[in-house]
Tab-separated table of C-alpha atoms in Angstrom:
chain	number	residue	atom	x	y	z
A	16	MET	CA	11.967	13.717	-28.859
A	17	ALA	CA	11.227	11.922	-25.601
A	18	ALA	CA	8.360	13.123	-23.394
A	19	LEU	CA	7.359	12.438	-19.820
A	20	VAL	CA	4.696	9.743	-19.514
A	21	ILE	CA	4.588	9.630	-15.697
A	22	GLY	CA	6.454	11.735	-13.202
A	23	PRO	CA	8.653	13.107	-11.989
A	24	MET	CA	7.996	11.267	-8.729
A	25	LEU	CA	10.027	12.016	-5.619
A	26	ARG	CA	10.523	8.637	-3.971
A	27	TYR	CA	13.311	7.722	-1.513
A	28	VAL	CA	14.609	10.665	0.529
A	29	ASP	CA	17.028	10.680	3.464
A	30	ALA	CA	19.103	13.370	5.197
A	31	SER	CA	21.407	13.991	2.199
A	32	SER	CA	19.977	12.342	-0.928
A	33	ALA	CA	16.793	12.020	-2.954
A	34	THR	CA	15.607	9.819	-5.820
A	35	ILE	CA	13.495	10.991	-8.762
A	36	TRP	CA	11.601	8.312	-10.761
A	37	VAL	CA	10.217	8.933	-14.263
A	38	GLU	CA	8.703	7.086	-17.193
A	39	THR	CA	9.468	8.492	-20.640
A	40	SER	CA	8.051	7.888	-24.102
A	41	ASP	CA	11.447	7.027	-25.673
A	42	PRO	CA	14.956	6.110	-24.586
A	43	CYS	CA	16.889	9.166	-23.444
A	44	THR	CA	19.101	10.631	-20.754
A	45	VAL	CA	17.143	12.101	-17.854
A	46	ALA	CA	18.676	15.082	-16.052
A	47	VAL	CA	17.496	16.652	-12.810
A	48	LEU	CA	18.720	20.210	-12.300
A	49	ALA	CA	18.736	22.166	-9.037
A	50	GLY	CA	20.609	25.420	-8.695
A	51	ASP	CA	24.039	25.009	-10.279
A	52	SER	CA	24.020	21.213	-9.935
A	53	SER	CA	22.716	18.468	-12.163
A	54	TRP	CA	22.402	14.705	-11.946
A	55	ARG	CA	21.854	12.372	-14.910
A	56	SER	CA	20.792	8.817	-15.638
A	57	PRO	CA	19.984	6.944	-18.854
A	58	THR	CA	16.651	5.179	-19.161
A	59	PHE	CA	16.250	1.415	-19.083
A	60	ALA	CA	13.613	-0.525	-21.018
A	61	VAL	CA	10.942	-3.064	-20.013
A	62	HIS	CA	8.549	-4.397	-22.669
A	63	GLY	CA	9.098	-1.279	-24.764
A	64	HIS	CA	8.556	1.183	-21.901
A	65	HIS	CA	11.342	3.437	-20.669
A	66	TYR	CA	12.197	4.397	-17.084
A	67	ALA	CA	14.895	6.152	-15.128
A	68	LEU	CA	15.830	6.721	-11.499
A	69	VAL	CA	18.016	9.739	-10.896
A	70	ASP	CA	19.795	9.863	-7.535
A	71	LEU	CA	20.545	13.344	-6.205
A	72	THR	CA	23.409	12.699	-3.809
A	73	GLU	CA	25.397	14.795	-1.320
A	74	LEU	CA	22.709	17.455	-1.150
A	75	PRO	CA	23.752	20.192	1.287
A	76	GLY	CA	20.155	20.989	2.220
A	77	ASP	CA	16.596	21.322	0.947
A	78	VAL	CA	16.040	22.084	-2.753
A	79	ASP	CA	13.687	25.023	-3.334
A	80	SER	CA	12.924	23.937	-6.898
A	81	TYR	CA	14.143	21.424	-9.428
A	82	ALA	CA	13.702	20.894	-13.160
A	83	VAL	CA	13.752	17.802	-15.359
A	84	GLU	CA	15.264	17.584	-18.831
A	85	LEU	CA	15.112	14.744	-21.366
A	86	ASP	CA	18.100	14.823	-23.721
A	87	GLY	CA	18.510	18.506	-22.873
A	88	GLU	CA	14.854	19.423	-23.463
A	89	ARG	CA	13.162	20.843	-20.360
A	90	VAL	CA	9.878	19.048	-19.585
A	91	TRP	CA	9.305	19.957	-15.922
A	92	PRO	CA	8.009	22.009	-14.137
A	93	LEU	CA	4.791	22.629	-16.027
A	94	GLU	CA	3.789	26.197	-16.744
A	95	GLY	CA	1.408	27.686	-14.204
A	96	ARG	CA	2.214	25.152	-11.483
A	97	PRO	CA	4.165	25.720	-8.265
A	98	PRO	CA	7.782	24.536	-8.312
A	99	SER	CA	8.515	20.992	-7.250
A	100	ARG	CA	10.671	20.985	-4.140
A	101	ILE	CA	12.803	18.479	-2.248
A	102	ARG	CA	12.790	18.598	1.519
A	103	LEU	CA	15.346	16.275	3.023
A	104	MET	CA	14.370	14.044	5.932
A	105	PRO	CA	15.013	15.899	9.200
A	106	ALA	CA	17.806	14.410	11.299
A	107	GLU	CA	15.348	13.731	14.132
A	108	GLY	CA	12.959	11.966	11.755
A	109	PRO	CA	9.636	12.944	10.182
A	110	ARG	CA	7.558	15.633	11.820
A	111	ARG	CA	4.451	14.634	9.901
A	112	MET	CA	3.450	11.607	7.779
A	113	ALA	CA	0.394	11.364	5.534
A	114	PHE	CA	-1.071	7.938	4.836
A	115	GLY	CA	-4.046	6.062	3.410
A	116	SER	CA	-5.045	3.282	1.034
A	117	CYS	CA	-7.602	2.175	-1.571
A	118	ARG	CA	-7.893	4.729	-4.363
A	119	THR	CA	-9.794	4.216	-7.593
A	120	SER	CA	-8.971	6.384	-10.632
A	121	VAL	CA	-12.465	7.025	-11.989
A	122	PRO	CA	-13.439	10.428	-13.473
A	123	HIS	CA	-14.459	13.404	-11.349
A	124	ASP	CA	-17.821	14.013	-12.999
A	125	THR	CA	-21.048	14.126	-11.009
A	126	ALA	CA	-21.983	10.498	-11.685
A	127	HIS	CA	-18.678	9.126	-10.365
A	128	VAL	CA	-18.556	11.495	-7.419
A	129	LEU	CA	-21.943	10.083	-6.413
A	130	THR	CA	-20.680	6.485	-6.592
A	131	HIS	CA	-17.021	6.908	-5.564
A	132	GLY	CA	-16.966	10.185	-3.641
A	133	GLU	CA	-14.392	12.931	-3.947
A	134	ASP	CA	-10.725	12.094	-4.481
A	135	VAL	CA	-9.042	13.048	-1.197
A	136	LEU	CA	-5.496	12.574	-2.548
A	137	ARG	CA	-6.269	14.994	-5.369
A	138	ALA	CA	-7.702	17.504	-2.913
A	139	PHE	CA	-4.683	17.061	-0.657
A	140	GLY	CA	-2.345	17.899	-3.533
A	141	GLY	CA	-4.392	20.974	-4.374
A	142	ARG	CA	-4.269	22.112	-0.766
A	143	LEU	CA	-0.503	21.736	-0.462
A	144	MET	CA	0.015	23.914	-3.532
A	145	THR	CA	-1.035	26.929	-1.461
A	146	ALA	CA	-0.237	25.689	2.054
A	147	ASP	CA	2.610	26.857	4.261
A	148	GLU	CA	5.606	24.563	4.109
A	149	GLU	CA	5.103	23.699	7.801
A	150	ASP	CA	1.885	21.901	6.828
A	151	TRP	CA	3.596	19.600	4.313
A	152	PRO	CA	4.200	15.983	5.355
A	153	ASP	CA	7.751	14.688	5.307
A	154	LEU	CA	6.538	11.389	3.853
A	155	LEU	CA	3.444	10.029	2.078
A	156	VAL	CA	2.776	6.366	2.895
A	157	LEU	CA	0.460	4.565	0.472
A	158	LEU	CA	-0.706	1.315	2.051
A	159	GLY	CA	-2.074	-0.680	-0.855
A	160	ASP	CA	-4.607	-0.698	-3.678
A	161	GLN	CA	-2.814	2.164	-5.422
A	162	VAL	CA	-4.419	0.742	-8.574
A	163	TYR	CA	-7.420	-1.534	-9.108
A	164	ALA	CA	-6.456	-4.182	-11.648
A	165	ASP	CA	-9.780	-6.004	-11.164
A	166	SER	CA	-12.064	-2.958	-11.352
A	167	PRO	CA	-10.782	-0.581	-14.057
A	168	SER	CA	-12.243	2.852	-14.718
A	169	PRO	CA	-14.375	3.532	-17.834
A	170	GLU	CA	-11.342	5.150	-19.494
A	171	MET	CA	-9.235	2.095	-18.720
A	172	LEU	CA	-11.927	-0.242	-20.033
A	173	ASP	CA	-11.946	1.719	-23.308
A	174	PHE	CA	-8.182	1.186	-23.561
A	175	ILE	CA	-8.599	-2.558	-22.917
A	176	HIS	CA	-11.427	-3.050	-25.401
A	177	GLU	CA	-9.567	-1.177	-28.141
A	178	ARG	CA	-6.637	-3.603	-27.720
A	179	ARG	CA	-8.366	-6.971	-27.425
A	180	SER	CA	-11.561	-8.939	-26.987
A	181	THR	CA	-10.017	-11.800	-25.001
A	182	GLU	CA	-10.324	-12.755	-21.329
A	183	PRO	CA	-10.265	-11.211	-18.835
A	184	GLU	CA	-12.798	-9.017	-20.583
A	185	ASN	CA	-13.042	-6.253	-17.954
A	186	GLU	CA	-9.786	-6.611	-16.038
A	187	ILE	CA	-6.090	-5.980	-16.596
A	188	ALA	CA	-4.391	-8.723	-18.589
A	189	ASP	CA	-0.731	-7.840	-19.203
A	190	TYR	CA	2.136	-5.450	-18.606
A	191	GLU	CA	1.018	-3.001	-21.286
A	192	GLU	CA	-2.331	-2.552	-19.573
A	193	TYR	CA	-0.689	-2.155	-16.172
A	194	CYS	CA	1.433	0.670	-17.616
A	195	GLU	CA	-1.708	2.474	-18.745
A	196	LEU	CA	-3.383	1.773	-15.395
A	197	TYR	CA	-0.538	3.488	-13.538
A	198	ARG	CA	-0.476	6.364	-16.030
A	199	GLN	CA	-4.155	7.061	-15.426
A	200	ALA	CA	-3.771	6.753	-11.655
A	201	TRP	CA	-0.901	9.264	-11.411
A	202	SER	CA	-1.615	11.820	-14.164
A	203	GLU	CA	-4.084	14.148	-12.423
A	204	PRO	CA	-2.299	17.544	-12.273
A	205	GLU	CA	-2.663	17.915	-8.494
A	206	ILE	CA	-1.547	14.349	-7.844
A	207	ARG	CA	1.313	14.604	-10.300
A	208	TRP	CA	2.599	17.720	-8.509
A	209	LEU	CA	2.052	16.142	-5.079
A	210	LEU	CA	4.073	13.050	-6.010
A	211	SER	CA	6.852	15.263	-7.430
A	212	THR	CA	7.159	17.177	-4.157
A	213	VAL	CA	6.399	14.825	-1.246
A	214	PRO	CA	8.530	11.652	-0.965
A	215	SER	CA	6.548	8.439	-0.888
A	216	ALA	CA	6.769	4.891	0.438
A	217	MET	CA	4.406	2.241	-0.958
A	218	ILE	CA	3.316	-1.352	-0.435
A	219	PHE	CA	0.796	-3.435	-2.350
A	220	ASP	CA	-2.487	-5.022	-1.314
A	221	ASP	CA	-4.814	-7.403	-3.095
A	222	HIS	CA	-6.436	-5.119	-5.703
A	223	ASP	CA	-3.020	-4.178	-7.071
A	224	LEU	CA	-3.294	-7.728	-8.442
A	225	ARG	CA	-6.811	-9.037	-7.692
A	226	ASP	CA	-9.372	-9.147	-4.896
A	227	ASP	CA	-8.550	-11.811	-2.240
A	228	TRP	CA	-5.041	-12.336	-3.610
A	229	ASN	CA	-3.468	-15.185	-1.595
A	230	THR	CA	-6.407	-15.530	0.779
A	231	SER	CA	-5.742	-19.266	1.114
A	232	GLN	CA	-4.162	-22.285	-0.544
A	233	THR	CA	-7.584	-23.148	-1.967
A	234	TRP	CA	-7.795	-19.705	-3.560
A	235	ARG	CA	-4.388	-20.195	-5.216
A	236	GLU	CA	-5.418	-23.598	-6.531
A	237	GLN	CA	-8.653	-22.182	-7.931
A	238	MET	CA	-6.889	-19.273	-9.643
A	239	ALA	CA	-4.267	-21.618	-11.116
A	240	GLN	CA	-7.088	-23.116	-13.181
A	241	VAL	CA	-7.966	-19.721	-14.701
A	242	SER	CA	-6.351	-19.459	-18.121
A	243	TRP	CA	-5.291	-15.808	-17.914
A	244	TRP	CA	-4.167	-15.662	-14.271
A	245	ARG	CA	-0.513	-16.671	-14.768
A	246	ARG	CA	0.067	-13.792	-17.181
A	247	ARG	CA	-1.793	-11.417	-14.847
A	248	VAL	CA	0.211	-12.209	-11.729
A	249	ILE	CA	3.514	-12.018	-13.603
A	250	SER	CA	2.557	-8.666	-15.137
A	251	GLY	CA	1.162	-7.325	-11.861
A	252	LEU	CA	4.223	-8.158	-9.772
A	253	GLY	CA	6.566	-6.967	-12.504
A	254	ALA	CA	4.732	-3.667	-12.843
A	255	TYR	CA	4.676	-3.248	-9.066
A	256	TRP	CA	8.446	-3.762	-8.960
A	257	VAL	CA	8.989	-1.034	-11.579
A	258	TYR	CA	6.326	1.499	-10.625
A	259	GLN	CA	6.278	1.165	-6.850
A	260	HIS	CA	8.964	-1.031	-5.296
A	261	LEU	CA	12.098	0.435	-6.923
A	262	GLY	CA	11.364	3.841	-5.448
A	263	ASN	CA	11.064	2.345	-1.956
A	264	LEU	CA	14.738	1.398	-1.980
A	265	SER	CA	17.765	3.500	-1.125
A	266	PRO	CA	20.398	4.188	-3.830
A	267	ALA	CA	22.708	1.684	-2.109
A	268	GLU	CA	20.039	-1.033	-2.098
A	269	ARG	CA	19.308	-0.477	-5.781
A	270	ALA	CA	23.008	-0.536	-6.634
A	271	ASP	CA	23.146	-4.086	-5.257
A	272	ASP	CA	20.002	-5.246	-7.075
A	273	PRO	CA	20.910	-7.846	-9.722
A	274	LEU	CA	17.615	-7.481	-11.572
A	275	LEU	CA	18.046	-3.727	-12.055
A	276	ARG	CA	21.538	-4.325	-13.398
A	277	ALA	CA	20.129	-6.866	-15.871
A	278	LEU	CA	17.435	-4.446	-17.053
A	279	LYS	CA	20.089	-1.898	-18.007
A	280	GLU	CA	21.634	-4.291	-20.546
A	281	GLY	CA	18.745	-4.207	-23.047
A	282	ASP	CA	14.968	-4.568	-22.945
A	283	GLY	CA	14.491	-6.364	-19.658
A	284	GLY	CA	10.945	-7.624	-20.184
A	285	GLY	CA	11.974	-11.272	-20.162
A	286	ALA	CA	14.166	-10.897	-17.078
A	287	LEU	CA	11.422	-9.030	-15.199
A	288	ASP	CA	8.820	-11.668	-16.123
A	289	ALA	CA	11.079	-14.480	-14.902
A	290	PHE	CA	11.711	-12.617	-11.658
A	291	ALA	CA	7.986	-11.969	-11.062
A	292	ASP	CA	7.063	-15.580	-11.841
A	293	LYS	CA	9.586	-16.840	-9.295
A	294	ALA	CA	8.520	-14.235	-6.710
A	295	ASP	CA	4.990	-15.636	-6.886
A	296	THR	CA	5.806	-19.349	-6.977
A	297	GLU	CA	8.751	-19.127	-4.543
A	298	PRO	CA	7.998	-16.174	-2.224
A	299	SER	CA	11.207	-16.705	-0.248
A	300	SER	CA	13.205	-15.858	-3.396
A	301	ASN	CA	12.415	-12.158	-2.987
A	302	ARG	CA	11.540	-9.709	-0.233
A	303	TRP	CA	8.974	-6.974	-0.855
A	304	SER	CA	9.109	-5.795	2.766
A	305	TYR	CA	11.562	-2.998	3.541
A	306	SER	CA	12.503	-0.557	6.281
A	307	ARG	CA	13.695	3.020	6.603
A	308	ASP	CA	15.689	4.519	9.438
A	309	LEU	CA	14.032	7.922	9.944
A	310	GLY	CA	15.893	9.537	12.830
A	311	HIS	CA	14.127	8.622	16.058
A	312	THR	CA	11.506	6.646	14.102
A	313	ARG	CA	11.928	3.302	12.362
A	314	LEU	CA	9.474	2.672	9.511
A	315	ILE	CA	8.931	-1.013	8.713
A	316	MET	CA	6.734	-1.774	5.695
A	317	ILE	CA	5.529	-5.384	5.774
A	318	ASP	CA	4.483	-7.518	2.815
A	319	THR	CA	1.252	-9.112	4.040
A	320	ARG	CA	0.285	-10.627	0.664
A	321	CYS	CA	3.131	-12.366	-1.154
A	322	ALA	CA	5.011	-13.522	1.955
A	323	ARG	CA	2.134	-15.571	3.356
A	324	GLN	CA	2.476	-19.239	4.237
A	325	LEU	CA	-0.835	-20.799	3.227
A	326	THR	CA	-0.343	-24.347	4.533
A	327	PRO	CA	-3.660	-25.571	5.999
A	328	GLY	CA	-3.198	-26.116	9.708
A	329	ASP	CA	-0.136	-23.845	9.807
A	330	ARG	CA	-1.131	-20.620	8.088
A	331	ARG	CA	1.227	-17.684	8.608
A	332	MET	CA	0.904	-14.078	7.561
A	333	LEU	CA	4.701	-14.033	7.279
A	334	ASP	CA	6.668	-17.119	6.288
A	335	PRO	CA	9.659	-18.102	8.469
A	336	GLY	CA	12.196	-16.085	6.490
A	337	GLU	CA	10.043	-12.973	6.527
A	338	TRP	CA	9.414	-13.357	10.268
A	339	GLU	CA	13.136	-13.585	11.018
A	340	TRP	CA	13.676	-10.411	8.985
A	341	LEU	CA	10.984	-8.629	11.020
A	342	LEU	CA	12.577	-9.764	14.293
A	343	ASP	CA	15.873	-8.238	13.173
A	344	GLU	CA	14.237	-4.975	12.115
A	345	VAL	CA	12.314	-4.312	15.330
A	346	ALA	CA	15.468	-5.022	17.363
A	347	LYS	CA	17.351	-2.124	15.764
A	348	PRO	CA	17.618	1.107	17.784
A	349	ALA	CA	14.661	3.504	17.562
A	350	ASP	CA	12.576	5.560	19.961
A	351	ARG	CA	9.391	4.461	18.225
A	352	ILE	CA	8.426	1.974	15.544
A	353	VAL	CA	5.920	2.654	12.771
A	354	ILE	CA	4.752	-0.502	10.999
A	355	GLY	CA	3.008	-0.311	7.651
A	356	SER	CA	0.680	-3.280	7.191
A	357	SER	CA	-1.756	-3.016	4.296
A	358	ILE	CA	-4.316	-5.031	6.261
A	359	PRO	CA	-5.244	-4.219	9.875
A	360	PHE	CA	-3.615	-6.015	12.769
A	361	MET	CA	-6.132	-5.120	15.501
A	362	LEU	CA	-9.668	-5.445	14.124
A	363	PRO	CA	-12.731	-4.879	16.303
A	364	GLU	CA	-12.365	-7.691	18.867
A	365	GLY	CA	-15.547	-9.488	17.842
A	366	VAL	CA	-14.474	-9.630	14.193
A	367	HIS	CA	-11.063	-10.844	15.294
A	368	SER	CA	-12.709	-13.762	17.078
A	369	VAL	CA	-14.912	-14.573	14.063
A	370	GLN	CA	-11.819	-14.734	11.836
A	371	ASN	CA	-10.050	-16.968	14.388
A	372	TRP	CA	-13.101	-19.239	14.391
A	373	ASN	CA	-13.317	-19.377	10.607
A	374	GLU	CA	-9.637	-20.270	10.293
A	375	ALA	CA	-10.088	-23.151	12.724
A	376	LEU	CA	-13.067	-24.428	10.726
A	377	CYS	CA	-11.129	-24.092	7.457
A	378	ASP	CA	-8.481	-26.289	9.080
A	379	GLY	CA	-11.102	-28.987	9.819
A	380	ALA	CA	-12.021	-28.310	13.471
A	381	TRP	CA	-15.683	-29.209	12.782
A	382	GLY	CA	-15.247	-31.747	9.991
A	383	LYS	CA	-14.747	-31.812	6.251
A	384	VAL	CA	-18.217	-30.598	5.212
A	385	VAL	CA	-17.969	-27.539	7.452
A	386	GLN	CA	-14.375	-27.098	6.277
A	387	ARG	CA	-15.473	-26.699	2.644
A	388	LEU	CA	-18.292	-24.319	3.559
A	389	SER	CA	-15.975	-22.292	5.780
A	390	GLU	CA	-13.485	-21.834	2.949
A	391	ARG	CA	-16.269	-20.412	0.773
A	392	PHE	CA	-17.313	-18.127	3.626
A	393	ARG	CA	-13.687	-17.019	4.114
A	394	GLN	CA	-13.442	-15.878	0.508
A	395	PHE	CA	-16.961	-14.434	0.270
A	396	VAL	CA	-16.632	-12.023	3.212
A	397	ASP	CA	-12.844	-11.454	3.055
A	398	LEU	CA	-11.800	-13.182	6.281
A	399	GLU	CA	-8.081	-12.783	5.556
A	400	HIS	CA	-6.631	-10.319	8.033
A	401	TRP	CA	-4.022	-11.012	10.718
A	402	ALA	CA	-6.789	-12.586	12.815
A	403	ALA	CA	-7.316	-15.186	10.079
A	404	PHE	CA	-3.645	-16.146	10.477
A	405	ARG	CA	-3.905	-16.467	14.250
A	406	ARG	CA	-0.437	-17.910	14.876
A	407	SER	CA	1.159	-14.889	13.209
A	408	PHE	CA	-1.119	-12.516	15.097
A	409	ASP	CA	-0.148	-14.081	18.415
A	410	ASP	CA	3.556	-14.051	17.529
A	411	LEU	CA	3.483	-10.377	16.561
A	412	ALA	CA	1.397	-9.401	19.595
A	413	ARG	CA	3.900	-11.034	21.946
A	414	LEU	CA	6.766	-9.355	20.098
A	415	LEU	CA	5.209	-5.877	20.345
A	416	VAL	CA	4.655	-6.316	24.079
A	417	ARG	CA	8.193	-7.599	24.567
A	418	ILE	CA	10.011	-4.725	22.833
A	419	GLY	CA	8.421	-2.264	25.253
A	420	LYS	CA	8.547	0.861	23.053
A	421	PRO	CA	5.730	2.795	21.335
A	422	VAL	CA	4.483	1.040	18.182
A	423	LEU	CA	2.103	2.653	15.687
A	424	ILE	CA	0.626	0.293	13.076
A	425	LEU	CA	-0.679	2.063	9.963
A	426	SER	CA	-3.191	0.147	7.833
A	427	GLY	CA	-6.000	0.405	5.302
A	428	ASP	CA	-7.991	-2.170	3.281
A	429	VAL	CA	-11.281	-2.304	5.224
A	430	HIS	CA	-12.911	0.833	3.738
A	431	TYR	CA	-13.439	2.550	7.051
A	432	SER	CA	-11.090	4.366	9.394
A	433	TYR	CA	-10.552	3.938	13.117
A	434	VAL	CA	-8.059	3.883	15.985
A	435	ALA	CA	-7.521	0.883	18.275
A	436	ARG	CA	-5.259	0.652	21.310
A	437	ALA	CA	-3.853	-2.303	23.211
A	438	ARG	CA	-5.000	-2.267	26.829
A	439	ASN	CA	-1.674	-3.063	28.487
A	440	ALA	CA	0.960	-2.147	25.926
A	441	PRO	CA	1.977	1.061	24.039
A	442	VAL	CA	0.572	-0.269	20.759
A	443	TRP	CA	-1.878	1.600	18.493
A	444	GLN	CA	-3.545	0.577	15.247
A	445	ILE	CA	-4.372	3.569	13.017
A	446	VAL	CA	-6.459	2.689	9.960
A	447	CYS	CA	-7.214	5.074	7.072
A	448	SER	CA	-9.266	3.692	4.186
A	449	PRO	CA	-10.424	4.469	1.550
A	450	ILE	CA	-8.808	7.438	-0.185
A	451	ARG	CA	-11.453	7.080	-2.887
A	452	ASN	CA	-13.678	4.014	-2.928
A	453	PRO	CA	-16.331	4.260	-0.199
A	454	LEU	CA	-18.747	1.578	0.913
A	455	SER	CA	-22.369	2.138	-0.039
A	456	PRO	CA	-24.693	3.391	2.737
A	457	VAL	CA	-26.157	-0.116	3.050
A	458	LEU	CA	-22.713	-1.704	3.494
A	459	ARG	CA	-21.719	0.971	5.985
A	460	TRP	CA	-24.650	0.077	8.217
A	461	ALA	CA	-23.999	-3.616	7.646
A	462	ASN	CA	-20.404	-3.148	8.856
A	463	VAL	CA	-21.489	-1.209	11.933
A	464	ILE	CA	-24.099	-3.826	12.853
A	465	THR	CA	-21.941	-6.880	12.189
A	466	GLN	CA	-18.428	-5.760	13.068
A	467	PHE	CA	-19.273	-3.457	15.956
A	468	GLY	CA	-22.481	-5.177	17.082
A	469	VAL	CA	-23.261	-8.801	16.282
A	470	ALA	CA	-19.635	-9.893	16.072
A	471	THR	CA	-18.886	-8.361	19.438
A	472	VAL	CA	-21.594	-10.512	21.023
A	473	ILE	CA	-21.024	-13.826	19.264
A	474	GLY	CA	-17.368	-13.711	18.169
A	475	GLY	CA	-15.902	-14.712	21.524
A	476	LEU	CA	-18.435	-17.519	21.941
A	477	LEU	CA	-17.635	-18.993	18.518
A	478	ALA	CA	-13.903	-18.818	19.189
A	479	ARG	CA	-14.323	-20.686	22.491
A	480	LEU	CA	-16.534	-23.337	20.853
A	481	ALA	CA	-13.736	-23.947	18.340
A	482	GLY	CA	-11.195	-24.284	21.168
A	483	ILE	CA	-9.207	-21.160	20.277
A	484	PRO	CA	-7.105	-19.657	23.086
A	485	ARG	CA	-7.429	-15.988	23.983
A	486	PRO	CA	-5.029	-13.565	22.234
A	487	PRO	CA	-1.886	-12.411	24.085
A	488	PHE	CA	-3.393	-9.007	24.845
A	489	ARG	CA	-6.747	-7.234	24.726
A	490	TRP	CA	-7.492	-4.032	22.815
A	491	ARG	CA	-10.396	-1.777	22.003
A	492	VAL	CA	-11.449	0.615	19.260
A	493	THR	CA	-11.081	4.064	20.821
A	494	GLU	CA	-12.090	6.287	17.867
A	495	GLY	CA	-14.276	5.720	14.819
A	496	PRO	CA	-15.356	4.104	12.656
A	497	TRP	CA	-15.472	6.791	9.965
A	498	PHE	CA	-16.723	5.727	6.542
A	499	GLN	CA	-15.877	8.783	4.447
A	500	ASN	CA	-13.156	8.850	1.834
A	501	ALA	CA	-10.183	10.013	3.880
A	502	LEU	CA	-6.505	10.732	4.127
A	503	ALA	CA	-4.803	10.817	7.524
A	504	THR	CA	-1.795	12.697	8.839
A	505	LEU	CA	0.265	11.517	11.776
A	506	THR	CA	2.000	14.401	13.542
A	507	PHE	CA	4.712	13.488	16.028
A	508	PRO	CA	4.481	13.316	18.977
A	509	ASP	CA	1.655	11.003	18.026
A	510	GLU	CA	-1.422	12.863	16.971
A	511	ALA	CA	-3.467	11.551	14.043
A	512	THR	CA	-5.859	13.703	12.019
A	513	TRP	CA	-8.292	12.523	9.341
A	514	TYR	CA	-9.453	14.623	6.385
A	515	GLU	CA	-12.201	14.132	3.837
A	516	SER	CA	-12.664	15.972	0.550
A	517	SER	CA	-15.404	18.281	-0.585
A	518	GLY	CA	-14.564	19.042	-4.176
A	519	ASN	CA	-10.976	20.294	-4.138
A	520	THR	CA	-11.023	21.347	-0.481
A	521	LEU	CA	-10.378	19.342	2.664
A	522	LYS	CA	-12.213	19.361	5.939
A	523	GLN	CA	-11.168	17.661	9.145
A	524	ILE	CA	-13.094	14.570	10.262
A	525	ASP	CA	-11.396	14.096	13.608
A	526	SER	CA	-8.128	14.492	15.488
A	527	VAL	CA	-6.865	11.966	18.027
A	528	ARG	CA	-3.996	12.293	20.478
A	529	LEU	CA	-2.407	8.879	20.897
A	530	ARG	CA	-0.208	9.612	23.915
């Protein structure tokens, strides 16, 4: 008899339909039941693992509770837990969005709470179990590092070491280990219920594959020499496609997906591996970015990792095809635009200038010796944000000014939270990171001193010495930084609130009105 391995997860939701994603232990037919209606889908197989997406279509309204059956055997909801619900997207768009990034899946014992802090996503799920429905977000946006393939938990390391003694000794190696990594990340009871009840949109960042993923062409060349990397990147992108990306897509988009059709014809492990290999070696062959039309709001989730153009002297955060897609998306009608970028667009201005300067040196502005040293510095201190791809930063800045409507950019990655605002344009950067993976006290102070102190003083000077023009607009950090583990909610019209966890409860860090 089949059992649930992960899920159910409520993924894509619009004004009349919803998608439930599950992983099961065996092939079966998955049924979702609500009231007198039911919807069914058979599982498909990838490397011996079984998945299904069940589309609930033509829903007349919200679903107060739903159940899941596998071959007629009821497996959800769990006894003693609140019912899982489906709230359709309001016609006017989301009233509230929750967002954050960077969550490790270590245990919740005292030792790991001391090193990793409390799990804010877990606490958030526990809170919603007893909260009024008005407090629930209409969408949960996870902005990268949903799993840490390069820094597994003790439980994950036990799983790895029981399977093999080969390289990489303490990192994820293949699809089987990615499956277990996702299972551990999403099996906490509070998180499992949260993901079954609040629809989610996701995008990857580097740790979903490996720290500094696609930092530069040099980085790619170095990793190509590592014996296990090819298998890792194929497994990582394939697992991301199954566990995260499929649920980002509407039923119509998935119906047109040739890879999903191929997977339904037998075990699709080989087809998925070939797809992932090509997506890495030929990024233009696939698009990880996507958008959702949410009433008055347009959500645009940008791939800032795989879609990079890493050509020295002409680095781009988004390659030409990806940039043309973004131009089309921002031109579509919407009262406001919300952009999900896993890495921040507007850093503290001094750090922005330092990254501009480093990019120029990596491109040879001060000679070949400095060029080699600058590349090492780029990788060592993670100089890889939009500022380190200055041409793309300038292009996007000009675009955001030109469209003349409110733009909210949601980001994570940097392990602190803050708000920045453009001085002469309705553009805000709202960063929430980490959900659970805080910087040590020493690194917190180091970030304050360097990014908000030293860099502010010397960054502009270094950029001018390297002959770098000023950016198209100026901005400033208006709130923060906050270094606690955090999850943020964005309540329209445009108020952002940050929460941290204390055990299984949440307390507010700060609330900021953006307009």
